[in-house]
Amino acid sequence: MSVLTHARPTSRTTTYDQLTPFRQTLFDTAIADALDAAEAANATDYNRAMQRAAHAAGLTIPTGGEVTKCACTGCYCTAIFDTAAPGLRVIETTDYGLALHQCADCADDHPTPVED
Ligand SMILES: [Zn+2]
Ligand SMILES: [Zn+2]
């Protein structure tokens, strides 16, 4: 008999706080490079930078995949996750088509933006 849980696949999520300072720097640099590449509409560089970011965070993403840090405005969450993971919520999509995401926990607890 299966039991329903809210557990997420651990390979798809980590937290920034758990990374060593060295890996945090690698992650930040890779994400910054990804944003630059997105701005320049350079998909090859973008995908490469995303792979570096995932690697820095100890995550595995498919080619063309993306990782991001939780952009929740409702708490100080530092979750890092594959944007293809289930249960995420898109907070907003930026000019270059990059979406800001809430992690699954935040999306559950305090979805943003709040619909009024
Ligand atoms: Zn979060
Ligand atoms: Zn949150």
Coordinates of N, CA, C and O and ligand atoms in Angstrom, one line a residue:
M1 N 0.8 -1.2 0.0 CA 0.0 0.0 0.0 C 0.9 1.2 0.0 O 1.8 1.4 0.8
S2 N 0.6 2.1 -0.9 CA 1.4 3.3 -1.0 C 0.9 4.4 -0.1 O -0.3 4.5 0.2
V3 N 1.8 5.2 0.4 CA 1.5 6.3 1.3 C 1.8 7.6 0.5 O 2.9 7.8 0.0
L4 N 0.9 8.5 0.5 CA 1.1 9.8 -0.1 C 2.0 10.7 0.8 O 1.7 10.8 2.0
T5 N 3.0 11.2 0.2 CA 3.8 12.2 1.0 C 4.1 13.4 0.1 O 3.8 13.4 -1.1
H6 N 4.6 14.4 0.7 CA 4.9 15.6 0.0 C 6.4 15.7 -0.3 O 6.9 16.7 -0.7
A7 N 7.1 14.5 -0.1 CA 8.5 14.5 -0.3 C 8.8 14.8 -1.8 O 8.1 14.3 -2.7
R8 N 9.9 15.5 -2.0 CA 10.3 15.8 -3.4 C 11.5 15.0 -3.7 O 12.2 14.6 -2.8
P9 N 11.7 14.7 -5.0 CA 12.9 13.9 -5.3 C 14.2 14.7 -4.9 O 14.4 15.9 -5.3
T10 N 15.0 14.1 -4.0 CA 16.1 14.8 -3.5 C 17.2 15.2 -4.5 O 17.9 16.1 -4.3
S11 N 17.2 14.5 -5.6 CA 18.2 14.8 -6.6 C 17.9 16.1 -7.3 O 18.7 16.6 -8.1
R12 N 16.7 16.6 -7.1 CA 16.2 17.7 -7.9 C 16.2 19.0 -7.1 O 15.8 20.0 -7.5
T13 N 16.6 18.9 -5.8 CA 16.6 20.1 -5.0 C 17.7 20.1 -4.0 O 18.1 19.0 -3.5
T14 N 18.1 21.2 -3.6 CA 19.1 21.4 -2.6 C 18.9 22.8 -2.0 O 17.9 23.4 -2.4
T15 N 19.7 23.2 -1.1 CA 19.6 24.6 -0.7 C 20.9 25.3 -0.8 O 22.0 24.7 -0.6
Y16 N 20.9 26.6 -1.1 CA 22.0 27.4 -1.2 C 22.9 27.4 0.1 O 24.1 27.3 0.0
D17 N 22.2 27.4 1.2 CA 22.8 27.4 2.5 C 23.7 26.2 2.7 O 24.6 26.2 3.5
Q18 N 23.3 25.1 2.1 CA 24.1 23.8 2.3 C 25.3 23.7 1.5 O 26.2 22.9 1.7
L19 N 25.5 24.6 0.5 CA 26.7 24.6 -0.4 C 27.8 25.2 0.4 O 27.7 26.1 1.2
T20 N 29.0 24.8 0.0 CA 30.2 25.4 0.6 C 30.3 26.8 -0.1 O 29.8 27.0 -1.1
P21 N 31.0 27.7 0.6 CA 31.2 29.1 0.0 C 31.8 29.0 -1.4 O 31.4 29.8 -2.3
F22 N 32.7 28.0 -1.6 CA 33.3 27.9 -3.0 C 32.2 27.5 -4.0 O 32.1 28.1 -5.1
R23 N 31.3 26.6 -3.6 CA 30.3 26.2 -4.5 C 29.2 27.3 -4.7 O 28.6 27.4 -5.7
Q24 N 29.0 28.1 -3.6 CA 28.1 29.2 -3.7 C 28.6 30.2 -4.8 O 27.8 30.7 -5.6
T25 N 29.9 30.4 -4.7 CA 30.5 31.3 -5.7 C 30.3 30.8 -7.1 O 30.0 31.5 -8.1
L26 N 30.6 29.5 -7.3 CA 30.5 28.9 -8.6 C 29.1 29.0 -9.1 O 28.8 29.3 -10.3
F27 N 28.1 28.7 -8.2 CA 26.7 28.8 -8.6 C 26.3 30.2 -9.0 O 25.7 30.4 -10.0
D28 N 26.7 31.2 -8.2 CA 26.3 32.6 -8.5 C 26.9 33.0 -9.8 O 26.3 33.7 -10.6
T29 N 28.2 32.6 -10.0 CA 28.9 33.0 -11.3 C 28.2 32.4 -12.5 O 27.9 33.0 -13.5
A30 N 27.8 31.1 -12.3 CA 27.2 30.4 -13.4 C 25.8 31.0 -13.7 O 25.4 31.2 -14.9
I31 N 25.1 31.3 -12.7 CA 23.7 31.9 -12.9 C 23.9 33.3 -13.5 O 23.1 33.7 -14.5
A32 N 24.9 34.1 -13.1 CA 25.1 35.4 -13.7 C 25.5 35.2 -15.2 O 25.0 36.0 -16.0
D33 N 26.3 34.2 -15.5 CA 26.6 33.9 -16.9 C 25.4 33.5 -17.7 O 25.3 33.9 -18.9
A34 N 24.6 32.8 -17.1 CA 23.3 32.3 -17.7 C 22.4 33.5 -18.1 O 21.9 33.6 -19.2
L35 N 22.4 34.4 -17.1 CA 21.5 35.6 -17.4 C 22.1 36.5 -18.5 O 21.4 37.0 -19.4
D36 N 23.5 36.6 -18.5 CA 24.1 37.3 -19.6 C 23.8 36.6 -20.9 O 23.6 37.3 -21.9
A37 N 23.9 35.3 -21.0 CA 23.7 34.6 -22.2 C 22.3 34.7 -22.6 O 22.0 34.8 -23.8
A38 N 21.4 34.7 -21.7 CA 19.9 34.9 -22.0 C 19.7 36.3 -22.7 O 19.0 36.4 -23.6
E39 N 20.4 37.3 -22.1 CA 20.3 38.6 -22.6 C 20.8 38.7 -24.0 O 20.3 39.4 -24.8
A40 N 21.9 38.0 -24.3 CA 22.5 37.9 -25.6 C 21.8 36.9 -26.5 O 22.2 36.7 -27.6
A41 N 20.7 36.3 -26.0 CA 20.0 35.2 -26.8 C 21.0 34.2 -27.3 O 20.8 33.7 -28.4
N42 N 21.9 33.8 -26.4 CA 22.9 32.7 -26.8 C 22.5 31.5 -26.1 O 22.9 31.2 -24.9
A43 N 21.8 30.6 -26.7 CA 21.2 29.4 -26.1 C 22.4 28.4 -25.7 O 22.3 27.8 -24.7
T44 N 23.4 28.4 -26.5 CA 24.5 27.4 -26.2 C 25.2 27.8 -24.9 O 25.4 27.0 -24.0
D45 N 25.5 29.1 -24.8 CA 26.2 29.6 -23.6 C 25.2 29.5 -22.4 O 25.7 29.1 -21.3
Y46 N 24.0 29.7 -22.7 CA 23.0 29.6 -21.6 C 22.9 28.2 -21.0 O 23.0 28.0 -19.8
N47 N 22.8 27.3 -21.9 CA 22.7 25.9 -21.5 C 24.0 25.4 -20.8 O 23.9 24.7 -19.8
R48 N 25.1 25.9 -21.3 CA 26.4 25.5 -20.6 C 26.4 26.1 -19.2 O 26.8 25.4 -18.3
A49 N 26.0 27.4 -19.1 CA 26.0 28.0 -17.8 C 25.1 27.3 -16.8 O 25.4 27.2 -15.6
M50 N 23.9 26.9 -17.3 CA 23.0 26.2 -16.5 C 23.5 24.9 -16.0 O 23.3 24.5 -14.8
Q51 N 24.3 24.2 -16.9 CA 24.9 22.9 -16.5 C 25.9 23.2 -15.4 O 26.1 22.4 -14.4
R52 N 26.7 24.3 -15.5 CA 27.7 24.6 -14.5 C 27.0 24.9 -13.2 O 27.4 24.5 -12.1
A53 N 25.9 25.7 -13.2 CA 25.1 26.0 -12.0 C 24.6 24.8 -11.3 O 24.7 24.6 -10.1
A54 N 24.1 23.8 -12.1 CA 23.5 22.6 -11.6 C 24.7 21.8 -10.9 O 24.5 21.3 -9.8
H55 N 25.8 21.7 -11.6 CA 26.9 21.0 -11.1 C 27.4 21.6 -9.8 O 27.7 20.9 -8.8
A56 N 27.5 22.9 -9.7 CA 27.9 23.6 -8.5 C 27.0 23.3 -7.3 O 27.4 23.1 -6.2
A57 N 25.7 23.1 -7.7 CA 24.7 22.8 -6.6 C 24.6 21.3 -6.3 O 23.9 20.9 -5.4
G58 N 25.3 20.5 -7.1 CA 25.3 19.1 -6.9 C 24.0 18.5 -7.5 O 23.6 17.4 -7.1
L59 N 23.4 19.1 -8.4 CA 22.2 18.6 -9.1 C 22.5 18.2 -10.5 O 23.5 18.6 -11.1
T60 N 21.6 17.3 -11.0 CA 21.8 16.8 -12.3 C 20.5 17.3 -13.1 O 19.4 17.1 -12.7
I61 N 20.8 18.0 -14.2 CA 19.7 18.4 -15.1 C 20.0 17.9 -16.5 O 21.1 17.8 -16.9
P62 N 18.9 17.7 -17.3 CA 19.1 17.3 -18.6 C 19.7 18.5 -19.5 O 19.6 19.6 -19.0
T63 N 20.3 18.2 -20.6 CA 20.7 19.2 -21.5 C 19.5 20.1 -21.8 O 18.5 19.6 -22.2
G64 N 19.8 21.4 -21.7 CA 18.7 22.3 -22.0 C 17.8 22.6 -20.7 O 16.9 23.4 -20.8
G65 N 18.1 21.9 -19.6 CA 17.4 22.1 -18.4 C 17.9 23.4 -17.7 O 18.8 24.0 -18.1
E66 N 17.2 23.7 -16.6 CA 17.5 24.9 -15.9 C 17.5 24.6 -14.4 O 16.6 23.9 -14.0
V67 N 18.3 25.3 -13.7 CA 18.2 25.3 -12.2 C 18.0 26.8 -11.8 O 18.4 27.7 -12.5
T68 N 17.4 27.0 -10.7 CA 17.2 28.3 -10.2 C 17.1 28.3 -8.7 O 16.9 27.2 -8.1
K69 N 17.3 29.4 -8.1 CA 17.1 29.6 -6.7 C 15.7 30.1 -6.4 O 15.2 30.9 -7.2
C70 N 15.1 29.6 -5.4 CA 13.7 30.0 -5.0 C 13.7 31.6 -5.0 O 14.5 32.2 -4.3
A71 N 12.8 32.2 -5.7 CA 12.7 33.6 -5.7 C 11.5 34.1 -4.8 O 11.0 35.2 -5.0
C72 N 11.2 33.3 -3.9 CA 10.1 33.6 -3.0 C 10.3 34.9 -2.3 O 11.4 35.2 -1.8
T73 N 9.3 35.7 -2.2 CA 9.4 37.0 -1.5 C 8.7 36.9 -0.2 O 8.8 37.9 0.6
G74 N 8.2 35.8 0.2 CA 7.5 35.6 1.4 C 8.3 35.1 2.6 O 7.9 35.0 3.7
C75 N 9.5 34.6 2.3 CA 10.4 34.1 3.3 C 11.8 34.1 2.8 O 12.1 34.6 1.7
Y76 N 12.7 33.6 3.6 CA 14.2 33.6 3.2 C 14.6 32.3 2.7 O 15.7 31.9 2.9
C77 N 13.8 31.6 1.9 CA 14.1 30.3 1.3 C 15.2 30.4 0.4 O 15.4 31.4 -0.4
T78 N 16.1 29.4 0.5 CA 17.3 29.4 -0.5 C 17.3 28.1 -1.3 O 18.4 27.6 -1.6
A79 N 16.2 27.5 -1.4 CA 16.1 26.3 -2.2 C 16.6 26.5 -3.6 O 16.4 27.5 -4.2
I80 N 17.4 25.5 -4.1 CA 17.9 25.5 -5.5 C 17.2 24.2 -6.1 O 17.3 23.2 -5.5
F81 N 16.7 24.4 -7.3 CA 15.9 23.3 -7.9 C 15.9 23.3 -9.4 O 16.1 24.4 -10.0
D82 N 15.6 22.2 -9.9 CA 15.4 22.0 -11.4 C 14.1 22.7 -11.7 O 13.1 22.4 -11.0
T83 N 14.0 23.6 -12.7 CA 12.8 24.3 -12.9 C 11.7 23.3 -13.6 O 10.6 23.7 -13.7
A84 N 12.1 22.1 -13.9 CA 11.2 21.1 -14.4 C 10.6 20.3 -13.3 O 9.7 19.4 -13.5
A85 N 11.0 20.5 -12.0 CA 10.5 19.8 -10.9 C 9.0 20.1 -10.7 O 8.5 21.1 -11.1
P86 N 8.3 19.1 -10.1 CA 6.9 19.3 -10.0 C 6.5 20.3 -8.8 O 7.3 20.4 -7.9
G87 N 5.4 20.9 -8.9 CA 4.9 21.7 -7.7 C 5.4 23.1 -7.6 O 5.1 23.8 -6.7
L88 N 6.2 23.5 -8.6 CA 6.7 24.9 -8.6 C 5.7 25.9 -9.0 O 4.7 25.6 -9.6
R89 N 5.9 27.1 -8.7 CA 5.0 28.2 -9.1 C 5.8 29.3 -9.7 O 6.9 29.7 -9.2
V90 N 5.4 29.8 -10.9 CA 6.1 30.9 -11.5 C 5.6 32.2 -10.9 O 4.4 32.5 -10.9
I91 N 6.5 32.9 -10.4 CA 6.2 34.2 -9.8 C 6.0 35.3 -10.9 O 5.0 36.0 -10.9
E92 N 7.0 35.3 -11.7 CA 6.9 36.2 -12.9 C 7.9 35.8 -13.9 O 8.9 35.1 -13.6
T93 N 7.6 36.2 -15.2 CA 8.6 35.9 -16.2 C 9.3 37.2 -16.6 O 8.6 38.2 -16.9
T94 N 10.6 37.2 -16.7 CA 11.3 38.4 -16.9 C 11.3 38.7 -18.4 O 10.9 37.9 -19.2
D95 N 11.9 39.8 -18.8 CA 12.0 40.3 -20.2 C 12.6 39.2 -21.1 O 12.2 39.2 -22.3
Y96 N 13.5 38.4 -20.6 CA 14.2 37.5 -21.5 C 13.6 36.1 -21.5 O 14.2 35.2 -21.9
G97 N 12.4 36.0 -20.9 CA 11.8 34.8 -20.9 C 12.2 33.9 -19.8 O 11.8 32.7 -19.7
L98 N 13.0 34.4 -18.9 CA 13.4 33.6 -17.7 C 12.3 33.8 -16.6 O 11.9 34.9 -16.3
A99 N 11.9 32.7 -16.1 CA 10.9 32.7 -15.1 C 11.5 32.7 -13.7 O 12.4 32.0 -13.4
L100 N 10.9 33.5 -12.8 CA 11.2 33.4 -11.4 C 10.3 32.4 -10.7 O 9.1 32.5 -10.9
H101 N 10.9 31.5 -10.0 CA 10.1 30.4 -9.5 C 10.1 30.4 -7.9 O 11.0 30.8 -7.3
Q102 N 9.0 29.9 -7.4 CA 8.9 29.5 -6.0 C 9.1 28.0 -5.9 O 8.6 27.3 -6.8
C103 N 9.9 27.6 -4.9 CA 10.0 26.1 -4.8 C 8.7 25.5 -4.4 O 7.7 26.2 -4.0
A104 N 8.6 24.2 -4.4 CA 7.3 23.5 -4.2 C 6.8 23.8 -2.8 O 5.6 24.0 -2.6
D105 N 7.8 23.8 -1.8 CA 7.3 24.1 -0.4 C 6.7 25.5 -0.3 O 5.7 25.6 0.4
C106 N 7.4 26.5 -0.8 CA 6.9 27.8 -0.8 C 5.5 27.9 -1.5 O 4.6 28.6 -1.0
A107 N 5.5 27.3 -2.7 CA 4.3 27.4 -3.5 C 3.1 26.8 -2.7 O 1.9 27.2 -2.8
D108 N 3.4 25.8 -1.9 CA 2.4 25.2 -1.0 C 2.0 26.1 0.1 O 0.8 26.3 0.4
D109 N 3.0 26.6 0.8 CA 2.8 27.3 2.0 C 2.3 28.7 1.8 O 1.4 29.2 2.6
H110 N 2.9 29.5 0.9 CA 2.5 30.9 0.7 C 2.7 31.2 -0.7 O 3.6 31.9 -1.1
P111 N 1.7 30.8 -1.6 CA 1.9 31.1 -3.0 C 2.0 32.6 -3.3 O 1.3 33.4 -2.7
T112 N 2.9 32.9 -4.3 CA 3.1 34.3 -4.7 C 3.0 34.3 -6.2 O 3.6 33.4 -6.8
P113 N 2.5 35.3 -6.9 CA 1.8 36.4 -6.2 C 0.4 35.9 -5.7 O -0.1 35.0 -6.2
V114 N 0.0 36.6 -4.7 CA -1.3 36.3 -4.1 C -2.4 36.8 -5.1 O -2.3 38.0 -5.5
E115 N -3.3 36.0 -5.4 CA -4.4 36.5 -6.3 C -5.4 37.3 -5.5 O -5.8 36.8 -4.5
D116 N -5.7 38.5 -6.0 CA -6.7 39.2 -5.3 C -8.0 39.5 -6.1 O -8.4 38.8 -7.0
Ligands
ZN1 ZN 11.2 28.3 -1.5
ZN2 ZN 8.8 31.1 0.7

